[in-house]
Amino acid sequence: MRFRRAARLLQFLWLSEQGIPTGVHVQGAADSAITMELGSRLSPEAADAGRNFLSPAIHGLVRRELVMREEGAIIDEDRLFGNALSSMPLTFNLFGPMVIDPRLATTVFRSLLPDFVHSVEGFAFEHSPGRREDRFLADGTAFDLAMRVVTPDGEQATVFIEIKYSEDMSGPAARMRSRYNEACRQVRLFKDPESQMLRSLALEQLWREHMLAQLAVDQGVTPRALFIAIGPRLNRRVDAAFRVYESELIDEEDSHGTRVSFKALTLEAVIEALADAGASEIATALWRRYCDFERVYQFTLQEFAATNLTSSNKPEGSACRQVDAPKATGNVAKLTAATITSRPRANGSSKTHRGGAS
């Protein structure tokens, strides 16, 4: 929850810098906790103009992908175009430049996944190898992205990708189906196929998608596959979910190379790889929008200073007001102070839901 609040403020700062109209609704009392809804949503006009994306080229890619989407693919266009906090536009902002320039994608993923990727051949957004087919999961589970690659051994393969940003891994969850239990035993990925942890709110989407990736290999859709999950280093709930999920998997040596492996990457590591590949402009834009929590820290300090200077002149009692820019908003500091549990490095990185089933 703390990360989500800080991320919402970061999106508010970014939208304000871009000149996209946004407001802050503040309601509370001097002796009670302040509640606040920050302006992380774009106006309808800004959403229609594609302002949720980092470039006109990415906006054009999004519009093309919506027209060419797979049959049955569910894409929430309101979140995609109008919600700056959503991981859905992040998926396009992060991978859009690599879709546009496959050579960039190859350089980035040769660095990130050197044992699995020699070259990147193509992408498919909101992809499922077999929606509602009984031989898969008989539901609508899908990946944020599927990346077609050639391995260092010259073999065709697929990297299935799930991306998280501000999620707290608390659901909503897919309706549990008997097919999931059957598939869990069938895919031979887990130490204990009956584990209730796999079926928990925090892990069940990763569980479904990993099973789907293995079934894609078993059913001959792709010769080999890797399932990766990407999330911010500072989102501790996402990081913990990735780590706990990994602990549920059989050991690599027990898989005999026939099972689809799981790997967690930080969002910061992917952005750093983009910078190292020469895409410094897009890497900087991604960092400032999604990872530069140093700005939240500095903004909070400024707001505390402004609040302390003016607190003696403020009336007691309730307050409800609109703030049109990221300044002179002392109440924002009161909210965000609790969200910052540690001060991140400005250029730090770590090397290390959707996927609806209804």
mmCIF file of C-alpha atoms in Angstrom:
data_model
loop_
_atom_site.group_PDB
_atom_site.id
_atom_site.type_symbol
_atom_site.label_atom_id
_atom_site.label_comp_id
_atom_site.label_asym_id
_atom_site.label_seq_id
_atom_site.Cartn_x
_atom_site.Cartn_y
_atom_site.Cartn_z
ATOM 1 C CA MET A 1 0.000 0.000 0.000
ATOM 2 C CA ARG A 2 2.816 2.407 0.788
ATOM 3 C CA PHE A 3 4.469 1.836 -2.569
ATOM 4 C CA ARG A 4 1.172 2.417 -4.371
ATOM 5 C CA ARG A 5 0.692 5.776 -2.666
ATOM 6 C CA ALA A 6 4.229 6.867 -3.513
ATOM 7 C CA ALA A 7 3.796 5.654 -7.100
ATOM 8 C CA ARG A 8 0.539 7.582 -7.396
ATOM 9 C CA LEU A 9 2.306 10.753 -6.295
ATOM 10 C CA LEU A 10 5.135 10.095 -8.753
ATOM 11 C CA GLN A 11 2.572 9.844 -11.557
ATOM 12 C CA PHE A 12 0.987 13.084 -10.368
ATOM 13 C CA LEU A 13 4.361 14.819 -10.541
ATOM 14 C CA TRP A 14 5.024 13.395 -13.998
ATOM 15 C CA LEU A 15 1.624 14.440 -15.357
ATOM 16 C CA SER A 16 2.100 17.934 -13.951
ATOM 17 C CA GLU A 17 5.525 18.242 -15.587
ATOM 18 C CA GLN A 18 4.018 17.228 -18.915
ATOM 19 C CA GLY A 19 1.428 19.966 -18.623
ATOM 20 C CA ILE A 20 -1.448 17.490 -18.401
ATOM 21 C CA PRO A 21 -4.199 19.018 -16.201
ATOM 22 C CA THR A 22 -4.618 17.175 -12.910
ATOM 23 C CA GLY A 23 -5.852 17.995 -9.440
ATOM 24 C CA VAL A 24 -5.561 16.769 -5.882
ATOM 25 C CA HIS A 25 -8.672 16.303 -3.796
ATOM 26 C CA VAL A 26 -7.889 16.602 -0.097
ATOM 27 C CA GLN A 27 -10.354 15.832 2.654
ATOM 28 C CA GLY A 28 -9.639 15.386 6.342
ATOM 29 C CA ALA A 29 -9.368 16.995 9.735
ATOM 30 C CA ALA A 30 -6.522 18.328 11.799
ATOM 31 C CA ASP A 31 -6.857 15.570 14.382
ATOM 32 C CA SER A 32 -7.509 12.648 12.011
ATOM 33 C CA ALA A 33 -5.791 10.834 9.194
ATOM 34 C CA ILE A 34 -5.975 12.644 5.886
ATOM 35 C CA THR A 35 -7.416 10.818 2.913
ATOM 36 C CA MET A 36 -6.478 11.851 -0.576
ATOM 37 C CA GLU A 37 -6.981 10.903 -4.186
ATOM 38 C CA LEU A 38 -4.067 12.093 -6.263
ATOM 39 C CA GLY A 39 -4.471 13.000 -9.911
ATOM 40 C CA SER A 40 -3.022 9.912 -11.550
ATOM 41 C CA ARG A 41 -5.824 9.849 -14.098
ATOM 42 C CA LEU A 42 -5.681 11.824 -17.317
ATOM 43 C CA SER A 43 -8.467 14.054 -18.530
ATOM 44 C CA PRO A 44 -10.574 12.525 -21.326
ATOM 45 C CA GLU A 45 -8.994 14.924 -23.820
ATOM 46 C CA ALA A 46 -5.444 14.000 -22.758
ATOM 47 C CA ALA A 47 -6.291 10.299 -22.817
ATOM 48 C CA ASP A 48 -7.714 10.540 -26.337
ATOM 49 C CA ALA A 49 -4.570 12.390 -27.445
ATOM 50 C CA GLY A 50 -2.344 9.540 -26.234
ATOM 51 C CA ARG A 51 -0.661 11.518 -23.465
ATOM 52 C CA ASN A 52 -0.362 8.390 -21.282
ATOM 53 C CA PHE A 53 2.446 7.186 -23.545
ATOM 54 C CA LEU A 54 6.011 8.424 -23.690
ATOM 55 C CA SER A 55 6.024 9.205 -27.418
ATOM 56 C CA PRO A 56 3.673 9.554 -30.398
ATOM 57 C CA ALA A 57 5.323 6.459 -31.877
ATOM 58 C CA ILE A 58 4.324 4.361 -28.856
ATOM 59 C CA HIS A 59 0.803 5.792 -29.018
ATOM 60 C CA GLY A 60 0.633 4.747 -32.676
ATOM 61 C CA LEU A 61 1.829 1.256 -31.745
ATOM 62 C CA VAL A 62 -0.898 0.991 -29.094
ATOM 63 C CA ARG A 63 -3.607 1.947 -31.569
ATOM 64 C CA ARG A 64 -2.303 -0.607 -34.056
ATOM 65 C CA GLU A 65 -2.177 -3.349 -31.430
ATOM 66 C CA LEU A 66 -5.764 -2.638 -30.396
ATOM 67 C CA VAL A 67 -6.922 -3.157 -33.976
ATOM 68 C CA MET A 68 -4.784 -6.277 -34.419
ATOM 69 C CA ARG A 69 -5.353 -7.815 -30.985
ATOM 70 C CA GLU A 70 -5.880 -11.553 -30.687
ATOM 71 C CA GLU A 71 -9.427 -12.822 -30.757
ATOM 72 C CA GLY A 72 -10.715 -12.862 -27.200
ATOM 73 C CA ALA A 73 -7.961 -10.615 -25.849
ATOM 74 C CA ILE A 74 -9.316 -8.365 -23.105
ATOM 75 C CA ILE A 75 -7.715 -4.909 -22.955
ATOM 76 C CA ASP A 76 -9.231 -2.297 -20.643
ATOM 77 C CA GLU A 77 -8.952 0.790 -22.835
ATOM 78 C CA ASP A 78 -9.913 3.123 -19.981
ATOM 79 C CA ARG A 79 -6.921 1.947 -17.935
ATOM 80 C CA LEU A 80 -4.672 1.847 -20.964
ATOM 81 C CA PHE A 81 -5.318 5.394 -22.139
ATOM 82 C CA GLY A 82 -6.430 7.160 -18.967
ATOM 83 C CA ASN A 83 -4.755 5.641 -15.899
ATOM 84 C CA ALA A 84 -1.132 6.725 -15.460
ATOM 85 C CA LEU A 85 -0.663 4.334 -12.522
ATOM 86 C CA SER A 86 -1.681 1.178 -14.382
ATOM 87 C CA SER A 87 0.833 -1.471 -15.420
ATOM 88 C CA MET A 88 -0.944 -1.720 -18.780
ATOM 89 C CA PRO A 89 0.473 1.516 -20.270
ATOM 90 C CA LEU A 90 3.792 0.662 -18.571
ATOM 91 C CA THR A 91 3.923 -2.509 -20.688
ATOM 92 C CA PHE A 92 3.678 -0.457 -23.879
ATOM 93 C CA ASN A 93 5.988 2.309 -22.658
ATOM 94 C CA LEU A 94 8.657 -0.211 -21.625
ATOM 95 C CA PHE A 95 8.458 -2.566 -24.603
ATOM 96 C CA GLY A 96 7.128 -0.211 -27.287
ATOM 97 C CA PRO A 97 10.586 1.112 -28.254
ATOM 98 C CA MET A 98 11.833 -2.488 -28.548
ATOM 99 C CA VAL A 99 8.871 -3.500 -30.706
ATOM 100 C CA ILE A 100 9.598 -0.548 -32.964
ATOM 101 C CA ASP A 101 13.330 -1.406 -33.059
ATOM 102 C CA PRO A 102 13.886 -5.189 -32.759
ATOM 103 C CA ARG A 103 17.662 -4.662 -32.781
ATOM 104 C CA LEU A 104 17.298 -2.737 -29.541
ATOM 105 C CA ALA A 105 15.262 -5.609 -28.099
ATOM 106 C CA THR A 106 17.979 -8.079 -29.064
ATOM 107 C CA THR A 107 20.692 -6.017 -27.379
ATOM 108 C CA VAL A 108 18.632 -5.545 -24.221
ATOM 109 C CA PHE A 109 17.634 -9.178 -23.791
ATOM 110 C CA ARG A 110 21.007 -10.599 -24.755
ATOM 111 C CA SER A 111 22.194 -8.653 -21.722
ATOM 112 C CA LEU A 112 19.335 -9.616 -19.406
ATOM 113 C CA LEU A 113 18.899 -13.256 -20.494
ATOM 114 C CA PRO A 114 22.227 -14.260 -22.065
ATOM 115 C CA ASP A 115 21.634 -17.999 -21.636
ATOM 116 C CA PHE A 116 18.264 -17.893 -23.395
ATOM 117 C CA VAL A 117 18.212 -15.060 -25.946
ATOM 118 C CA HIS A 118 20.450 -14.680 -28.983
ATOM 119 C CA SER A 119 18.022 -12.566 -31.014
ATOM 120 C CA VAL A 120 14.491 -11.202 -30.662
ATOM 121 C CA GLU A 121 12.172 -11.942 -33.561
ATOM 122 C CA GLY A 122 8.840 -10.404 -32.551
ATOM 123 C CA PHE A 123 6.232 -9.582 -29.911
ATOM 124 C CA ALA A 124 2.572 -10.235 -29.151
ATOM 125 C CA PHE A 125 0.718 -8.181 -26.525
ATOM 126 C CA GLU A 126 -1.992 -9.668 -24.290
ATOM 127 C CA HIS A 127 -1.163 -13.079 -25.668
ATOM 128 C CA SER A 128 -2.526 -16.519 -24.906
ATOM 129 C CA PRO A 129 -1.471 -19.703 -26.740
ATOM 130 C CA GLY A 130 -4.995 -21.100 -26.414
ATOM 131 C CA ARG A 131 -7.823 -19.141 -24.820
ATOM 132 C CA ARG A 132 -10.579 -21.329 -23.382
ATOM 133 C CA GLU A 133 -9.115 -24.492 -24.892
ATOM 134 C CA ASP A 134 -9.406 -27.569 -22.705
ATOM 135 C CA ARG A 135 -5.866 -28.676 -23.513
ATOM 136 C CA PHE A 136 -4.632 -25.486 -21.863
ATOM 137 C CA LEU A 137 -6.484 -23.961 -18.874
ATOM 138 C CA ALA A 138 -9.978 -23.675 -20.392
ATOM 139 C CA ASP A 139 -10.118 -20.011 -19.408
ATOM 140 C CA GLY A 140 -8.956 -16.575 -20.547
ATOM 141 C CA THR A 141 -5.552 -16.481 -18.846
ATOM 142 C CA ALA A 142 -3.095 -14.415 -20.921
ATOM 143 C CA PHE A 143 0.359 -12.899 -20.656
ATOM 144 C CA ASP A 144 1.048 -9.179 -20.837
ATOM 145 C CA LEU A 145 3.518 -9.971 -23.581
ATOM 146 C CA ALA A 146 5.037 -12.883 -25.480
ATOM 147 C CA MET A 147 8.456 -12.365 -27.073
ATOM 148 C CA ARG A 148 9.571 -14.679 -29.859
ATOM 149 C CA VAL A 149 13.307 -15.324 -29.706
ATOM 150 C CA VAL A 150 16.084 -17.494 -31.060
ATOM 151 C CA THR A 151 18.233 -19.082 -28.371
ATOM 152 C CA PRO A 152 22.057 -19.207 -28.421
ATOM 153 C CA ASP A 153 21.649 -22.813 -29.646
ATOM 154 C CA GLY A 154 19.684 -21.579 -32.680
ATOM 155 C CA GLU A 155 16.357 -22.920 -31.431
ATOM 156 C CA GLN A 156 13.056 -21.044 -31.725
ATOM 157 C CA ALA A 157 11.642 -20.164 -28.303
ATOM 158 C CA THR A 158 9.244 -17.841 -26.475
ATOM 159 C CA VAL A 159 9.681 -15.594 -23.455
ATOM 160 C CA PHE A 160 6.325 -15.133 -21.711
ATOM 161 C CA ILE A 161 6.198 -11.919 -19.676
ATOM 162 C CA GLU A 162 4.100 -10.596 -16.771
ATOM 163 C CA ILE A 163 4.581 -6.988 -15.629
ATOM 164 C CA LYS A 164 3.651 -5.474 -12.270
ATOM 165 C CA TYR A 165 3.952 -1.884 -11.089
ATOM 166 C CA SER A 166 1.812 -0.639 -8.192
ATOM 167 C CA GLU A 167 -0.119 -3.873 -7.537
ATOM 168 C CA ASP A 168 -0.262 -5.049 -3.931
ATOM 169 C CA MET A 169 -0.816 -8.703 -4.955
ATOM 170 C CA SER A 170 -4.138 -8.934 -3.136
ATOM 171 C CA GLY A 171 -6.369 -9.921 -6.037
ATOM 172 C CA PRO A 172 -8.957 -10.061 -7.412
ATOM 173 C CA ALA A 173 -8.326 -13.726 -8.165
ATOM 174 C CA ALA A 174 -9.617 -15.950 -10.919
ATOM 175 C CA ARG A 175 -12.467 -18.322 -10.135
ATOM 176 C CA MET A 176 -10.855 -21.601 -9.105
ATOM 177 C CA ARG A 177 -11.422 -24.355 -11.663
ATOM 178 C CA SER A 178 -10.874 -28.094 -11.487
ATOM 179 C CA ARG A 179 -8.744 -27.780 -14.615
ATOM 180 C CA TYR A 180 -6.193 -25.771 -12.628
ATOM 181 C CA ASN A 181 -5.687 -28.656 -10.216
ATOM 182 C CA GLU A 182 -5.346 -31.122 -13.088
ATOM 183 C CA ALA A 183 -2.866 -28.889 -14.923
ATOM 184 C CA CYS A 184 -0.867 -28.291 -11.751
ATOM 185 C CA ARG A 185 -0.152 -32.008 -11.517
ATOM 186 C CA GLN A 186 0.320 -32.325 -15.273
ATOM 187 C CA VAL A 187 3.001 -29.656 -15.769
ATOM 188 C CA ARG A 188 5.410 -30.995 -13.105
ATOM 189 C CA LEU A 189 6.684 -27.563 -12.117
ATOM 190 C CA PHE A 190 5.943 -27.503 -8.397
ATOM 191 C CA LYS A 191 7.325 -29.173 -5.310
ATOM 192 C CA ASP A 192 3.794 -29.672 -3.987
ATOM 193 C CA PRO A 193 1.022 -29.491 -6.615
ATOM 194 C CA GLU A 194 -1.554 -29.312 -3.803
ATOM 195 C CA SER A 195 0.091 -26.278 -2.169
ATOM 196 C CA GLN A 196 -2.443 -23.712 -0.994
ATOM 197 C CA MET A 197 0.199 -21.005 -1.298
ATOM 198 C CA LEU A 198 0.099 -21.383 -5.073
ATOM 199 C CA ARG A 199 -3.631 -20.739 -4.943
ATOM 200 C CA SER A 200 -3.306 -17.663 -2.700
ATOM 201 C CA LEU A 201 -4.253 -14.170 -3.850
ATOM 202 C CA ALA A 202 -0.601 -13.180 -4.082
ATOM 203 C CA LEU A 203 0.540 -16.080 -6.258
ATOM 204 C CA GLU A 204 -2.395 -17.514 -8.188
ATOM 205 C CA GLN A 205 -1.872 -15.391 -11.323
ATOM 206 C CA LEU A 206 1.808 -16.336 -11.530
ATOM 207 C CA TRP A 207 0.741 -19.956 -10.973
ATOM 208 C CA ARG A 208 -1.793 -19.871 -13.817
ATOM 209 C CA GLU A 209 0.543 -18.161 -16.250
ATOM 210 C CA HIS A 210 3.483 -20.449 -15.520
ATOM 211 C CA MET A 211 1.265 -23.498 -16.075
ATOM 212 C CA LEU A 212 0.084 -21.961 -19.348
ATOM 213 C CA ALA A 213 3.692 -21.411 -20.452
ATOM 214 C CA GLN A 214 4.568 -25.046 -19.731
ATOM 215 C CA LEU A 215 1.459 -26.290 -21.520
ATOM 216 C CA ALA A 216 2.435 -24.205 -24.563
ATOM 217 C CA VAL A 217 5.666 -26.215 -24.741
ATOM 218 C CA ASP A 218 3.993 -29.543 -23.979
ATOM 219 C CA GLN A 219 1.380 -28.938 -26.686
ATOM 220 C CA GLY A 220 3.982 -28.023 -29.300
ATOM 221 C CA VAL A 221 3.092 -24.324 -29.590
ATOM 222 C CA THR A 222 6.743 -23.385 -28.952
ATOM 223 C CA PRO A 223 9.793 -25.664 -28.649
ATOM 224 C CA ARG A 224 11.132 -23.920 -25.557
ATOM 225 C CA ALA A 225 9.939 -21.177 -23.214
ATOM 226 C CA LEU A 226 10.904 -19.005 -20.275
ATOM 227 C CA PHE A 227 8.453 -17.251 -17.958
ATOM 228 C CA ILE A 228 9.653 -13.926 -16.548
ATOM 229 C CA ALA A 229 8.008 -11.450 -14.196
ATOM 230 C CA ILE A 230 9.044 -7.802 -14.012
ATOM 231 C CA GLY A 231 8.342 -5.467 -11.094
ATOM 232 C CA PRO A 232 9.825 -2.438 -9.309
ATOM 233 C CA ARG A 233 12.581 -3.091 -6.798
ATOM 234 C CA LEU A 234 10.845 -0.967 -4.143
ATOM 235 C CA ASN A 235 7.440 -2.640 -4.429
ATOM 236 C CA ARG A 236 8.082 -5.046 -1.576
ATOM 237 C CA ARG A 237 4.806 -6.931 -1.987
ATOM 238 C CA VAL A 238 5.543 -7.690 -5.618
ATOM 239 C CA ASP A 239 9.135 -8.639 -4.806
ATOM 240 C CA ALA A 240 8.001 -10.894 -1.951
ATOM 241 C CA ALA A 241 5.409 -12.587 -4.177
ATOM 242 C CA PHE A 242 8.064 -13.318 -6.803
ATOM 243 C CA ARG A 243 10.398 -14.785 -4.181
ATOM 244 C CA VAL A 244 7.731 -16.909 -2.505
ATOM 245 C CA TYR A 245 6.535 -18.188 -5.868
ATOM 246 C CA GLU A 246 10.096 -19.158 -6.796
ATOM 247 C CA SER A 247 10.360 -21.159 -3.578
ATOM 248 C CA GLU A 248 7.373 -23.284 -4.675
ATOM 249 C CA LEU A 249 9.139 -24.490 -7.830
ATOM 250 C CA ILE A 250 11.123 -27.672 -8.259
ATOM 251 C CA ASP A 251 14.896 -27.229 -8.356
ATOM 252 C CA GLU A 252 16.469 -26.605 -11.749
ATOM 253 C CA GLU A 253 18.535 -29.782 -11.534
ATOM 254 C CA ASP A 254 15.365 -31.806 -10.990
ATOM 255 C CA SER A 255 13.742 -30.440 -14.152
ATOM 256 C CA HIS A 256 16.293 -32.086 -16.487
ATOM 257 C CA GLY A 257 15.965 -29.111 -18.817
ATOM 258 C CA THR A 258 12.438 -30.035 -19.848
ATOM 259 C CA ARG A 259 10.526 -27.579 -17.658
ATOM 260 C CA VAL A 260 9.835 -23.881 -18.293
ATOM 261 C CA SER A 261 11.991 -21.869 -15.906
ATOM 262 C CA PHE A 262 10.846 -18.790 -13.981
ATOM 263 C CA LYS A 263 12.946 -15.662 -13.583
ATOM 264 C CA ALA A 264 12.152 -12.373 -11.811
ATOM 265 C CA LEU A 265 13.641 -9.140 -13.141
ATOM 266 C CA THR A 266 13.412 -5.687 -11.631
ATOM 267 C CA LEU A 267 11.942 -2.874 -13.677
ATOM 268 C CA GLU A 268 15.084 -0.910 -12.856
ATOM 269 C CA ALA A 269 17.284 -3.615 -14.399
ATOM 270 C CA VAL A 270 15.332 -3.511 -17.673
ATOM 271 C CA ILE A 271 15.567 0.286 -17.804
ATOM 272 C CA GLU A 272 19.297 0.120 -17.110
ATOM 273 C CA ALA A 273 19.715 -2.426 -19.910
ATOM 274 C CA LEU A 274 17.923 -0.024 -22.278
ATOM 275 C CA ALA A 275 20.350 2.727 -21.293
ATOM 276 C CA ASP A 276 23.346 0.426 -21.766
ATOM 277 C CA ALA A 277 21.995 -0.483 -25.212
ATOM 278 C CA GLY A 278 22.137 3.170 -26.272
ATOM 279 C CA ALA A 279 18.472 4.089 -25.714
ATOM 280 C CA SER A 280 19.363 6.644 -23.063
ATOM 281 C CA GLU A 281 16.540 9.050 -23.895
ATOM 282 C CA ILE A 282 13.765 6.503 -23.462
ATOM 283 C CA ALA A 283 15.527 5.002 -20.434
ATOM 284 C CA THR A 284 15.641 8.418 -18.764
ATOM 285 C CA ALA A 285 11.967 9.019 -19.530
ATOM 286 C CA LEU A 286 11.013 5.628 -18.104
ATOM 287 C CA TRP A 287 13.117 6.187 -15.002
ATOM 288 C CA ARG A 288 11.635 9.609 -14.273
ATOM 289 C CA ARG A 289 8.100 8.410 -14.742
ATOM 290 C CA TYR A 290 8.186 5.041 -12.975
ATOM 291 C CA CYS A 291 11.239 4.709 -10.729
ATOM 292 C CA ASP A 292 12.596 8.090 -9.634
ATOM 293 C CA PHE A 293 11.263 8.059 -6.081
ATOM 294 C CA GLU A 294 14.025 10.461 -5.112
ATOM 295 C CA ARG A 295 11.679 13.109 -6.521
ATOM 296 C CA VAL A 296 8.928 11.980 -4.172
ATOM 297 C CA TYR A 297 11.385 12.171 -1.273
ATOM 298 C CA GLN A 298 12.531 15.679 -2.217
ATOM 299 C CA PHE A 299 8.973 16.848 -2.829
ATOM 300 C CA THR A 300 7.943 15.564 0.573
ATOM 301 C CA LEU A 301 10.784 17.465 2.264
ATOM 302 C CA GLN A 302 9.757 20.654 0.478
ATOM 303 C CA GLU A 303 6.152 20.171 1.520
ATOM 304 C CA PHE A 304 7.114 19.633 5.149
ATOM 305 C CA ALA A 305 9.113 22.841 5.046
ATOM 306 C CA ALA A 306 6.196 24.735 3.505
ATOM 307 C CA THR A 307 3.775 23.234 6.029
ATOM 308 C CA ASN A 308 5.941 24.122 8.996
ATOM 309 C CA LEU A 309 6.305 27.707 7.814
ATOM 310 C CA THR A 310 2.574 28.237 7.375
ATOM 311 C CA SER A 311 1.048 25.929 9.993
ATOM 312 C CA SER A 312 0.538 28.725 12.530
ATOM 313 C CA ASN A 313 -1.699 30.576 10.048
ATOM 314 C CA LYS A 314 -3.916 27.595 9.131
ATOM 315 C CA PRO A 315 -7.367 27.282 10.727
ATOM 316 C CA GLU A 316 -8.222 24.153 12.660
ATOM 317 C CA GLY A 317 -10.870 21.676 11.554
ATOM 318 C CA SER A 318 -11.803 20.065 8.276
ATOM 319 C CA ALA A 319 -10.474 21.072 4.885
ATOM 320 C CA CYS A 320 -11.488 20.272 1.344
ATOM 321 C CA ARG A 321 -9.679 22.005 -1.498
ATOM 322 C CA GLN A 322 -8.260 21.614 -4.993
ATOM 323 C CA VAL A 323 -4.546 21.866 -5.794
ATOM 324 C CA ASP A 324 -3.606 22.401 -9.435
ATOM 325 C CA ALA A 325 0.182 21.947 -9.352
ATOM 326 C CA PRO A 326 2.777 20.057 -7.324
ATOM 327 C CA LYS A 327 3.550 22.933 -4.977
ATOM 328 C CA ALA A 328 2.179 24.494 -1.802
ATOM 329 C CA THR A 329 0.353 21.295 -0.933
ATOM 330 C CA GLY A 330 1.295 20.574 2.630
ATOM 331 C CA ASN A 331 -1.292 17.818 2.957
ATOM 332 C CA VAL A 332 0.449 15.879 0.199
ATOM 333 C CA ALA A 333 3.517 15.742 2.425
ATOM 334 C CA LYS A 334 1.484 14.353 5.325
ATOM 335 C CA LEU A 335 0.301 11.530 3.102
ATOM 336 C CA THR A 336 3.555 10.758 1.335
ATOM 337 C CA ALA A 337 5.768 10.918 4.414
ATOM 338 C CA ALA A 338 4.306 7.606 5.512
ATOM 339 C CA THR A 339 4.942 6.063 2.103
ATOM 340 C CA ILE A 340 8.700 6.520 2.086
ATOM 341 C CA THR A 341 10.239 3.730 4.120
ATOM 342 C CA SER A 342 13.709 4.172 2.654
ATOM 343 C CA ARG A 343 15.404 6.705 0.449
ATOM 344 C CA PRO A 344 16.204 5.135 -2.938
ATOM 345 C CA ARG A 345 19.248 5.999 -4.970
ATOM 346 C CA ALA A 346 18.419 8.333 -7.830
ATOM 347 C CA ASN A 347 20.057 6.037 -10.361
ATOM 348 C CA GLY A 348 19.865 2.744 -8.513
ATOM 349 C CA SER A 349 18.977 -0.566 -10.045
ATOM 350 C CA SER A 350 18.921 -4.182 -9.031
ATOM 351 C CA LYS A 351 20.494 -6.962 -11.045
ATOM 352 C CA THR A 352 18.918 -9.822 -10.107
ATOM 353 C CA HIS A 353 -2.891 -8.475 -12.807
ATOM 354 C CA ARG A 354 -3.739 -8.847 -15.244
ATOM 355 C CA GLY A 355 -3.948 -12.169 -17.107
ATOM 356 C CA GLY A 356 -7.678 -12.460 -16.479
ATOM 357 C CA ALA A 357 -9.162 -15.936 -16.392
ATOM 358 C CA SER A 358 -12.888 -15.260 -16.466
#
